[in-house]
Short mmCIF file of C-alpha atoms in Angstrom, two decimals:
data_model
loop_
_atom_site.label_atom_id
_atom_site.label_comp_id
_atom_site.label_asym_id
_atom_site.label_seq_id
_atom_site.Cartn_x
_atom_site.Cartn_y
_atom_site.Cartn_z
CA UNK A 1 -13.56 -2.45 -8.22
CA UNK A 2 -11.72 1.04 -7.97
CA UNK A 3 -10.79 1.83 -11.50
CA UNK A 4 -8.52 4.30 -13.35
CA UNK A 5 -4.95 6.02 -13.59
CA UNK A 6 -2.85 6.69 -10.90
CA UNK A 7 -4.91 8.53 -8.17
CA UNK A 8 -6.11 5.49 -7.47
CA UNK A 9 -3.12 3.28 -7.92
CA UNK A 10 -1.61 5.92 -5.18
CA UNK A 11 -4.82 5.48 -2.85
CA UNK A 12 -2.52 3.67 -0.55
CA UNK A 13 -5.20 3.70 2.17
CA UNK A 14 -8.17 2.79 0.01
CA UNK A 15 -8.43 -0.48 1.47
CA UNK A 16 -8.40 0.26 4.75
CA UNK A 17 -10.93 3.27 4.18
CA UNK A 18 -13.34 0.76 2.65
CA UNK A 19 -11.88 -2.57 5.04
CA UNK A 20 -15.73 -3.26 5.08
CA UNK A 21 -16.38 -3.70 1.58
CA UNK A 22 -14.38 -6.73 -0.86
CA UNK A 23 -12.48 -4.42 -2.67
CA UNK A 24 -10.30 -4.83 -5.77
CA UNK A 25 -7.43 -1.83 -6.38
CA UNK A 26 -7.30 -1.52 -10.42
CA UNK A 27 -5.06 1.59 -11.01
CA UNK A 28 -2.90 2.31 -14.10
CA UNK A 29 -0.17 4.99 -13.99
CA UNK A 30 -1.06 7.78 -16.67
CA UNK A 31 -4.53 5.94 -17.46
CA UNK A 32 -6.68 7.29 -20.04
CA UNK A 33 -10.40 6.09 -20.83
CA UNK A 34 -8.23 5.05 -24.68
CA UNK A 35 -5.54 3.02 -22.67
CA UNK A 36 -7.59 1.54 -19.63
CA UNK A 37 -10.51 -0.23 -22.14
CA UNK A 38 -8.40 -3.05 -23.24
CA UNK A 39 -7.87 -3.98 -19.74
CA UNK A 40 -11.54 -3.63 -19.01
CA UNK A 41 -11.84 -7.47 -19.52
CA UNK A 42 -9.56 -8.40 -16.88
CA UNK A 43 -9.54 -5.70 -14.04
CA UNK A 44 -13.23 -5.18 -14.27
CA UNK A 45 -16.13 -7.73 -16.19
CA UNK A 46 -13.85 -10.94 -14.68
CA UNK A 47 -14.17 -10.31 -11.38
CA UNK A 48 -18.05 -9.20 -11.64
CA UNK A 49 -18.08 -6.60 -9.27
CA UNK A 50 -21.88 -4.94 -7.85
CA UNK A 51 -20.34 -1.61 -8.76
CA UNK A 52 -17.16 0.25 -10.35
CA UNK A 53 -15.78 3.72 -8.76
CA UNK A 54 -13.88 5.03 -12.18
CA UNK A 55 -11.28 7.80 -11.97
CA UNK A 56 -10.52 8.92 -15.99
CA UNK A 57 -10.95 11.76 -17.90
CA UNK A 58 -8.39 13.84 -16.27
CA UNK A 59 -5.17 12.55 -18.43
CA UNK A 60 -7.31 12.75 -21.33
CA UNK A 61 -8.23 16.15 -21.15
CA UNK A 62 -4.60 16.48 -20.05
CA UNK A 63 -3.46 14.66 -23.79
CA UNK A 64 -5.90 16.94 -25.62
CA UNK A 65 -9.11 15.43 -25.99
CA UNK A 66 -11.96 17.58 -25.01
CA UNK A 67 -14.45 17.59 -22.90
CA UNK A 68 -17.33 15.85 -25.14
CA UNK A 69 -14.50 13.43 -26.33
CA UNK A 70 -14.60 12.42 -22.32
CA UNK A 71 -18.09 11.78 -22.29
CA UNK A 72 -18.11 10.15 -25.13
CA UNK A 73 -15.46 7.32 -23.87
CA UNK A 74 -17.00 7.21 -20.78
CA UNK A 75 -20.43 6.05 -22.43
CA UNK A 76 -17.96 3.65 -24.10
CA UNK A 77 -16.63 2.68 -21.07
CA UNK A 78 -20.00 2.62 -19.01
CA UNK A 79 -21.20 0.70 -21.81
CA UNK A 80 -18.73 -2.10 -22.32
CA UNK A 81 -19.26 -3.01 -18.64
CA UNK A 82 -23.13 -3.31 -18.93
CA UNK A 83 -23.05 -5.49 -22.23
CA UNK A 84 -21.93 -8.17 -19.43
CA UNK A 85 -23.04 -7.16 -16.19
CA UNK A 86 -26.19 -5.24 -16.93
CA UNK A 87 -26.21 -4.74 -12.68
CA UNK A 88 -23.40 -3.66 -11.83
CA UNK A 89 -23.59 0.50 -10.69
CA UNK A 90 -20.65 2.50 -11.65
CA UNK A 91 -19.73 5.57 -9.45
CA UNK A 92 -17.60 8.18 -11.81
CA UNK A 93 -15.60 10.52 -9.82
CA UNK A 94 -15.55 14.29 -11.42
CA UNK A 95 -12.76 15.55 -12.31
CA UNK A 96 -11.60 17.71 -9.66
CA UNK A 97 -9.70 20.93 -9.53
CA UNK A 98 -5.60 20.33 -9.48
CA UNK A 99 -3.26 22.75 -8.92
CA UNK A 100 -1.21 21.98 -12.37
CA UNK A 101 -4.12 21.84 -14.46
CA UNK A 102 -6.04 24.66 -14.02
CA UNK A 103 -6.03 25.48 -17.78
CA UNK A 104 -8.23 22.37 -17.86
CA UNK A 105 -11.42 23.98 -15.78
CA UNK A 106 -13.11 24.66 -19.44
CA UNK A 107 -13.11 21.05 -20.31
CA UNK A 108 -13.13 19.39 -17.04
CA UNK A 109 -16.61 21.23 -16.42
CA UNK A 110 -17.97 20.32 -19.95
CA UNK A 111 -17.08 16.33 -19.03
CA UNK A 112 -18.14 17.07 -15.67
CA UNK A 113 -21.40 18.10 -16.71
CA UNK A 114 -22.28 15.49 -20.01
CA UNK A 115 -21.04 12.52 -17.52
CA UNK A 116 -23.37 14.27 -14.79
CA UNK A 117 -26.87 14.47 -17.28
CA UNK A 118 -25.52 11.10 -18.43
CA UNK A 119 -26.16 9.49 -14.58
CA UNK A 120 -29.87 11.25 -13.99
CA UNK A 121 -31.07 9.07 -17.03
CA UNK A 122 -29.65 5.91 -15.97
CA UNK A 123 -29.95 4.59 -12.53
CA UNK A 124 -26.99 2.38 -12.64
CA UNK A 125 -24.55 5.88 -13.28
CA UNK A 126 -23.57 7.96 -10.43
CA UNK A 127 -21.80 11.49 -10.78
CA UNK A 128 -20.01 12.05 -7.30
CA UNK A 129 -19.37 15.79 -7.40
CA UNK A 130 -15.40 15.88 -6.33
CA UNK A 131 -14.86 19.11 -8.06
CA UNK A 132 -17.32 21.09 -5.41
CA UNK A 133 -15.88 20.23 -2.71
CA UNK A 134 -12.46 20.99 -3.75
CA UNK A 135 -13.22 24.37 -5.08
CA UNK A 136 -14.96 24.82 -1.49
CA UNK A 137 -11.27 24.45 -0.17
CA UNK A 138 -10.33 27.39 -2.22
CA UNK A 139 -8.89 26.12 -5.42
CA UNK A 140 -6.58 26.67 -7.03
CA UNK A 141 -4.11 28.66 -4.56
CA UNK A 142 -6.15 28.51 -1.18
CA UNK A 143 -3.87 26.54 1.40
CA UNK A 144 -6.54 24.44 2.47
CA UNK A 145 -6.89 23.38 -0.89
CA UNK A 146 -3.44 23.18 -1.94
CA UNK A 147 -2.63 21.35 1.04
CA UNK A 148 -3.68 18.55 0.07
CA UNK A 149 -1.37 17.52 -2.82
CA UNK A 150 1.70 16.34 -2.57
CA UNK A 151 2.58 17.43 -5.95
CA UNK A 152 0.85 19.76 -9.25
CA UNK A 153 -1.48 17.06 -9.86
CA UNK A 154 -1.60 14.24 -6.91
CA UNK A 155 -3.16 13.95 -3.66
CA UNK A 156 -1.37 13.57 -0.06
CA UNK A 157 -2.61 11.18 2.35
CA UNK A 158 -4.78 14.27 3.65
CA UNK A 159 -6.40 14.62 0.12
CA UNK A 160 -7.09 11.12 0.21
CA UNK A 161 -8.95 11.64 3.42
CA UNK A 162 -11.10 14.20 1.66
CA UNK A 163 -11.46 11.43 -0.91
CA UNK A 164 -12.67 9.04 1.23
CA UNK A 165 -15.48 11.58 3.27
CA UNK A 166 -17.00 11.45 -0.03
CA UNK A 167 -16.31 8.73 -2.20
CA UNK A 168 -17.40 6.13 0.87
CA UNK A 169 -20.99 7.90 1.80
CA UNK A 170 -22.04 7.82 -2.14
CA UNK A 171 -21.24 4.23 -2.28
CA UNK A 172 -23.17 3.17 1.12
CA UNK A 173 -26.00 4.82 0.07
CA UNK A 174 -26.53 2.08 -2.48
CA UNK A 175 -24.36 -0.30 -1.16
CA UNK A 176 -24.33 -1.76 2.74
CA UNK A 177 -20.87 -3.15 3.08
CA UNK A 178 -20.61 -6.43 2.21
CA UNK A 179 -17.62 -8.10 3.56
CA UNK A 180 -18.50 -11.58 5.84
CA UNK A 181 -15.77 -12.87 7.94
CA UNK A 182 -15.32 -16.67 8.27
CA UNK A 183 -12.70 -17.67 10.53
CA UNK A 184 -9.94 -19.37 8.38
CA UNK A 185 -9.40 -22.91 10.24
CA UNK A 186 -5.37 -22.74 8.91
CA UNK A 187 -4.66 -19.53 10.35
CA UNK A 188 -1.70 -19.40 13.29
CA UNK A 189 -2.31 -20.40 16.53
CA UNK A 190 -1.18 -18.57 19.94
CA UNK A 191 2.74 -19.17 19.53
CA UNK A 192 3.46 -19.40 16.28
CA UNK A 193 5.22 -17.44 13.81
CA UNK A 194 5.68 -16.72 10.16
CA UNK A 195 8.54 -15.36 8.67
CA UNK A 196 8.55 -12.90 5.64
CA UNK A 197 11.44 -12.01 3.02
CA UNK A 198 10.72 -8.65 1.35
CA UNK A 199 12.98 -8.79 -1.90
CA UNK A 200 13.50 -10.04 -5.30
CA UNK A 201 14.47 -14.05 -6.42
CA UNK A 202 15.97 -13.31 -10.05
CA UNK A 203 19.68 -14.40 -8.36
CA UNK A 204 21.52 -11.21 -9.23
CA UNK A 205 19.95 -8.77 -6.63
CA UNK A 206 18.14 -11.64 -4.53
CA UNK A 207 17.17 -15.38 -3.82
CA UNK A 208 14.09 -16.81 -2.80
CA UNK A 209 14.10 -17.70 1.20
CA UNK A 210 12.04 -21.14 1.65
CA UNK A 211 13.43 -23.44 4.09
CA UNK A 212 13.89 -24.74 6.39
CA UNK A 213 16.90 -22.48 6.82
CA UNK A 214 19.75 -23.08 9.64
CA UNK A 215 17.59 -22.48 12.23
CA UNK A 216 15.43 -25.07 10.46
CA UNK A 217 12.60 -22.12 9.61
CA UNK A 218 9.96 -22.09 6.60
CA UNK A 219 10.07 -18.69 4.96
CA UNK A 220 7.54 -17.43 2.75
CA UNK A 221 8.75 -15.29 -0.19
CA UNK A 222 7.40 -12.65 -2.63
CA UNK A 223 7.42 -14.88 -5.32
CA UNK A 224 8.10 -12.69 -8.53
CA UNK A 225 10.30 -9.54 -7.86
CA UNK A 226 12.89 -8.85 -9.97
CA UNK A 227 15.93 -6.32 -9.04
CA UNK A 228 14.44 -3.04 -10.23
CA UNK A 229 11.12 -4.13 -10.64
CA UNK A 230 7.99 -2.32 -9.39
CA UNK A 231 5.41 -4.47 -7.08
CA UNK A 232 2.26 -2.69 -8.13
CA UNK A 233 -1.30 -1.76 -5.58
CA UNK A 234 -3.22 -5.38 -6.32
CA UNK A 235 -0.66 -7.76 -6.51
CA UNK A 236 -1.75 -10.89 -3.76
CA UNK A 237 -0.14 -13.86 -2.52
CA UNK A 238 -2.16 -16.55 -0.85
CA UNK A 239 -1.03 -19.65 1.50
CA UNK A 240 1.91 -18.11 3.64
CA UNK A 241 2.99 -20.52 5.91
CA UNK A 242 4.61 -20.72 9.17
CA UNK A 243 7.90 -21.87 10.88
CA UNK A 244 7.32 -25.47 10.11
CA UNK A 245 6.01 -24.93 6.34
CA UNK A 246 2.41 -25.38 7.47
CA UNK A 247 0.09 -23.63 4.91
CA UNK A 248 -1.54 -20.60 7.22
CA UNK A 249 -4.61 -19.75 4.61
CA UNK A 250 -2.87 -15.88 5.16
CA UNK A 251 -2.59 -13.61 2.72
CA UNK A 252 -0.62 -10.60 2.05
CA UNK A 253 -2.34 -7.91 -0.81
CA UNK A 254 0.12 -4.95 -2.08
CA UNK A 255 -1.92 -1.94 -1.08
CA UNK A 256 0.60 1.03 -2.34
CA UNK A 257 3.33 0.60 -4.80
CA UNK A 258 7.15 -0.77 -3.83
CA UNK A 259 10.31 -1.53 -5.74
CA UNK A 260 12.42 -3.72 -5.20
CA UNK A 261 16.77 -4.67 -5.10
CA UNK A 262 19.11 -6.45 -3.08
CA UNK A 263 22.62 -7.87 -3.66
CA UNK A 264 23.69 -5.21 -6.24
CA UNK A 265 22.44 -2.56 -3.75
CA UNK A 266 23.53 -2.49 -0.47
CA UNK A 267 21.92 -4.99 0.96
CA UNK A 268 23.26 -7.10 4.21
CA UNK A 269 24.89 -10.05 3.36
CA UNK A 270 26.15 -11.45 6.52
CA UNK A 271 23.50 -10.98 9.31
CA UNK A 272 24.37 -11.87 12.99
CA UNK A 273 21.77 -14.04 14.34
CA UNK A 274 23.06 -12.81 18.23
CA UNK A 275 22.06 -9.25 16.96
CA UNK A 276 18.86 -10.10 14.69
CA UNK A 277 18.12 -13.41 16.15
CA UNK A 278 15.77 -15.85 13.49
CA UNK A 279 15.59 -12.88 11.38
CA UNK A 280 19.41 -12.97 10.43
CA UNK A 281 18.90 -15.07 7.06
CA UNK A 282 20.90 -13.77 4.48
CA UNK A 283 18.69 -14.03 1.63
CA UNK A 284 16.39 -12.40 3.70
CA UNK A 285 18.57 -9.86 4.54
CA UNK A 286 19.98 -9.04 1.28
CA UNK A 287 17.43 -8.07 -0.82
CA UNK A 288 14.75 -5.75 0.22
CA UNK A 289 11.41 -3.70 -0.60
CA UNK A 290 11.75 0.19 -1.01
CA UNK A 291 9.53 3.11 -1.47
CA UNK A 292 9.56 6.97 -1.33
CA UNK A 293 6.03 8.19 -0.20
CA UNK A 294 6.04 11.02 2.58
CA UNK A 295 2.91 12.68 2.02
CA UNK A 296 5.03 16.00 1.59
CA UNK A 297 4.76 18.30 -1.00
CA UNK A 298 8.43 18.59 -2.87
CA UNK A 299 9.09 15.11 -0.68
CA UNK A 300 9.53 11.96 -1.66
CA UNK A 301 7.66 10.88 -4.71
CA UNK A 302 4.39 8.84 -3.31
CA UNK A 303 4.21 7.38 -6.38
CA UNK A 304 5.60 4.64 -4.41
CA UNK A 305 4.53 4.90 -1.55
CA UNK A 306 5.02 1.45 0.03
CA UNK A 307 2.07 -0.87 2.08
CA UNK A 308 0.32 -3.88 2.79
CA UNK A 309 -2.60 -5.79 4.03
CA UNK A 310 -2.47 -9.21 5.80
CA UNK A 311 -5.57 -11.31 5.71
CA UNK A 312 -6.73 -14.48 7.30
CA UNK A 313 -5.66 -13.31 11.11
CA UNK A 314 -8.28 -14.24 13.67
CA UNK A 315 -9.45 -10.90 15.35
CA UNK A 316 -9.77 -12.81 18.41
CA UNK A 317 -5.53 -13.24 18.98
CA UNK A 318 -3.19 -10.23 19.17
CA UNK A 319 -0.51 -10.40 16.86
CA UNK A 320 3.03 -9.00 17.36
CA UNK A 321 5.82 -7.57 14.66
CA UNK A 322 9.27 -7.21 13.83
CA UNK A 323 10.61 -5.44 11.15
CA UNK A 324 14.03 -5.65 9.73
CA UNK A 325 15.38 -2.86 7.19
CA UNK A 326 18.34 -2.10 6.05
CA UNK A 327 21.10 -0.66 3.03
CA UNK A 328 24.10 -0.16 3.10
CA UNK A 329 24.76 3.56 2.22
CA UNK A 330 25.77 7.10 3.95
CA UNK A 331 23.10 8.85 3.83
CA UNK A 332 20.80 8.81 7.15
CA UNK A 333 17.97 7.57 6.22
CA UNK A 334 14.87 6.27 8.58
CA UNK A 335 11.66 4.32 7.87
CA UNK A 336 8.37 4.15 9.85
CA UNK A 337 6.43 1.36 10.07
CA UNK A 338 2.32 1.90 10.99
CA UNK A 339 0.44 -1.37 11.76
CA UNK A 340 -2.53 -0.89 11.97
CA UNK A 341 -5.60 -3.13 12.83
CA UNK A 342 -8.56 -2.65 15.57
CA UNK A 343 -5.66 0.29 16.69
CA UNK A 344 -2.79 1.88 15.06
CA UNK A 345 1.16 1.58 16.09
CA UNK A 346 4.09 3.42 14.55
CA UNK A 347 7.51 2.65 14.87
CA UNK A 348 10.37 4.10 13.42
CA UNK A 349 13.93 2.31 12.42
CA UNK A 350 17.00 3.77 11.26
CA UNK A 351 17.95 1.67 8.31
CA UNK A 352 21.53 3.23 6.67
CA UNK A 353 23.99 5.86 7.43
CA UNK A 354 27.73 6.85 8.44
CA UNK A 355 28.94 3.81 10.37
CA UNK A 356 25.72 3.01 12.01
CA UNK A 357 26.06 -0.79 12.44
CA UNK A 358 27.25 -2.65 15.36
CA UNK A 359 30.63 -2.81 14.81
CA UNK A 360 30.74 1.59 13.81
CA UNK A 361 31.92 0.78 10.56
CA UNK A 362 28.92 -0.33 8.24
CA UNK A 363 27.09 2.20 6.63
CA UNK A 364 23.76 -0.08 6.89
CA UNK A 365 21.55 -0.89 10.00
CA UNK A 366 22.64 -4.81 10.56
CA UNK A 367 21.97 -4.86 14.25
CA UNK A 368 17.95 -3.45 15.08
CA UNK A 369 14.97 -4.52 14.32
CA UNK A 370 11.53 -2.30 15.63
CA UNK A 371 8.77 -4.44 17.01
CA UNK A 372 4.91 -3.42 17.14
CA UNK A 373 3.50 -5.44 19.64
CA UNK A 374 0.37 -6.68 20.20
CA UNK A 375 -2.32 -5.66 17.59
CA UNK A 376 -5.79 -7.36 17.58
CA UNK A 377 -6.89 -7.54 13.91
CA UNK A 378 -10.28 -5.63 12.37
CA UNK A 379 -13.66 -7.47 12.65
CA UNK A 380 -12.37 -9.16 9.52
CA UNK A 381 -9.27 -10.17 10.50
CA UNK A 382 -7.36 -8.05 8.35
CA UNK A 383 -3.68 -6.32 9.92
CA UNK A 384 -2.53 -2.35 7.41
CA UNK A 385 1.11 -2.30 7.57
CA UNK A 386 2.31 1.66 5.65
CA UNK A 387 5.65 2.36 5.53
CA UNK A 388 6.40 6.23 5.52
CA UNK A 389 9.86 7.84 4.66
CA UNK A 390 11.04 9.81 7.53
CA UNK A 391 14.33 10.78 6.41
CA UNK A 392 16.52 10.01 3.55
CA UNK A 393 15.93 8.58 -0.09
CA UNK A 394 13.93 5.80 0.42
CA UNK A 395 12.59 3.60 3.47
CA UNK A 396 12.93 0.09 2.96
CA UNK A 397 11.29 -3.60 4.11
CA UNK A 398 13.79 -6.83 4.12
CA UNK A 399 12.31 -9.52 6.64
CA UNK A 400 9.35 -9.35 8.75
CA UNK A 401 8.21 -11.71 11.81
CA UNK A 402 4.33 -12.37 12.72
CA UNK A 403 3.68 -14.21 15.90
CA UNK A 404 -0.20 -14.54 17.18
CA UNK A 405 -0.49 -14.11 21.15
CA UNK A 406 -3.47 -14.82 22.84
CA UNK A 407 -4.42 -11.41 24.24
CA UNK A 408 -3.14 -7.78 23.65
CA UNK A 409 -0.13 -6.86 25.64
CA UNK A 410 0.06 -3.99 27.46
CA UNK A 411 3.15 -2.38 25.93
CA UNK A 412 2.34 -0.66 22.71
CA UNK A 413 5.39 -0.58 21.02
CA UNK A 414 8.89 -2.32 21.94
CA UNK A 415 11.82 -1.51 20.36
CA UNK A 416 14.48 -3.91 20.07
CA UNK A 417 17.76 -1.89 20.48
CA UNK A 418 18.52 0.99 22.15
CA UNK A 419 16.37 4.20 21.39
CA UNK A 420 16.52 7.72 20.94
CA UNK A 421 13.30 9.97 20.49
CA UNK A 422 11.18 6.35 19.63
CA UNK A 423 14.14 5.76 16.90
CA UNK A 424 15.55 2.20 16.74
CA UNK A 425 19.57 2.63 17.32
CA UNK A 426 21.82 -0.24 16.46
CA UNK A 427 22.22 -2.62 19.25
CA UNK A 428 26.02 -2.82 20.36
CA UNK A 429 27.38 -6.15 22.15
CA UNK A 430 29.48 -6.23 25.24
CA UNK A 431 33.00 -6.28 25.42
#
């Protein structure tokens, strides 16, 4: 279980960095050690985990409590989780230099240091010594340190990687990766499909898309969105099914933070299904997943910053994508889409702006779709999709098609419209 505040809410790659390992993604925005124990129950002792990498202390220090107050909650925290698993190792990650809280150093080193003695008289403790290595990237104002935050106190996909050269070596020296794949029996078979509808199901922004639909299609849905509501890192839903409403055993896991809207919002009510073939569904269409992450400092806010994992694939097929964004709006904005599984793809897909649909008068994309084709799955069967904002406000998700293939094809990525500079263009029919 990765533990804490937001750093690792935000860790939109963290389970891809650790796709080895059975990893549970247990972040709380603003997290202190006060305000993450009652949830200690739940996110942590339930799932009995062999260890815990904990993020905290920061915020706290942040909110006034000193440095001994840290150390002190964290031999709360440390201990709450041994009264029931007396096993389990937990891996606390030292608070590390941040470019807004350098007024902090005093305090951070005095936690830094009690957690630290705390972990060489108990072998279940580890200290992993973050703050070195960023102060060897020249904190606080060096540009290789700075560099990799998006903002005063968060990392950018490039901090993360830091994060992940360090974090990942303490934990395999006491851990040998421990994920087993068993080939799931349900999963789809060379042919067929499963549809996806990105978007909320409260009726004012969105509906849930089952089916069959007109095309006679099974959808599956995320099942709880409300308009305005934020789909948090963690969130799962099991049994997706395909085309004919045949449970698939796949999964799909929230790996970075989306919102959601619809309806109320510019989404597309009327899709054409001669421009976005099975994908034109309008409850698919209208309602949508967004985010903002662009791993840019004074960017978009990666707070949201928009992915997911699908599970349950058999690494022996190749699997190809399409993705359908779109809202209605002026202002250019484009979304890439990274799929990523034994290899990485990246496609990019031009969702609203000025009279960009097919007939030059709509303001949203309601004619292209981008398609990633054929991407074998990990050793575990296990397909990253990361959306990135490119340009604009926000990037956005509102239907997705999976179909298996039986072997990788040679193209690497197709686009379904006309292109310019590997940016889907709306599609326009023949007069």
């Amino acid at each position: 279980v990765f533990a804490g505040s937001s750093s690792i809410r935000r860790w939109e790659e963290l389970t891809l960095d650790f796709a080895d390992y059975n990893v549970l993604q247990r972040g709380l925005g603003g997290a202190t050690f006060a305000t993450y124990m009652p949830h200690v129950q739940n996110a942590i002792i339930a799932n009995s985990p062999r260890a815990v990498v904990v993020w905290l202390g920061t915020n706290d220090i942040a909110g006034g409590l000193p440095g001994s107050g840290v150390v002190d909650a964290f031999s709360q925290f440390a201990g709450t989780i041994h009264n029931s698993l007396p096993q389990t190792e937990i891996f606390y990650l030292g608070i590390m230099p941040t470019p807004g809280r350098q007024g902090n150093r005093s305090q951070e080193n005095v936690a830094n240091a009690g957690i630290a003695a705390l972990a060489t008289g108990d072998a279940r403790i580890h200290y992993i010594d973050l703050p070195a290595v960023f102060d060897g990237l020249g904190a606080y104002n060096g540009t290789d340190f700075t560099s990799k935050f998006v903002d005063s106190i968060h990392l950018n996909r490039a901090g993360y990687n830091v994060w992940e050269t360090i974090v990942r070596p303490a934990v395999m020296s006491e851990f040998a990766p421990d994920k087993v794949f068993t080939l799931n029996p349900q999963t789809l078979k060379a042919g067929e499909r499963l549809l996806y509808d990105f978007g909320t199901i409260d009726g004012d922004d969105g509906n849930l898309t089952a089916g069959p639909d007109a095309n006679g299609n099974h959808w599956s849905s995320w099942p709880t969105a409300d308009g305005g509501t934020r789909v948090v890192a963690g969130e799962h839903q099991g049994g997706l099914v395909d085309t004919t409403g045949r449970d698939t055993g796949i999964a799909l896991t929230i790996t970075a933070d989306f919102d959601s809207n619809g309806k109320l919002h510019g989404g597309l009510f009327n899709p054409d299904p001669n421009l976005l073939g099975d994908l034109a569904v309008g409850s698919a269409t209208v309602d949508f997943f967004f985010s903002t992450g662009d791993g840019k400092q004074g960017g978009g806010d990666d707070d949201m910053a928009g992915g997911f994992k699908l599970e349950g694939l058999n690494p022996q097929l190749s699997y190809d994508f399409k993705f359908f964004g779109s809202r209605a709006t002026t202002e250019t904005r484009i979304t890439e889409y990274t799929v990523t599984g034994a290899e990485a793809q990246s496609v990019q897909l031009i969702t609203s702006g000025n009279n960009i649909g097919a007939d030059r008068a709509y303001d949203g994309n309601n004619s292209s779709v981008a398609e990633v084709i054929g991407v074998r799955p990990d050793a575990f069967g296990q397909i990253f999709i990361d959306l990135t904002l490119i340009q604009g406000s926000f990037a956005y998700i509102n239907a997705m098609e999976m179909r298996a293939v039986p072997e990788p094809n040679s193209l690497a990525i197709l686009l379904t419209s006309l292109t310019l500079g590997g940016i889907a263009r709306r599609r326009r029919t023949l007069n």
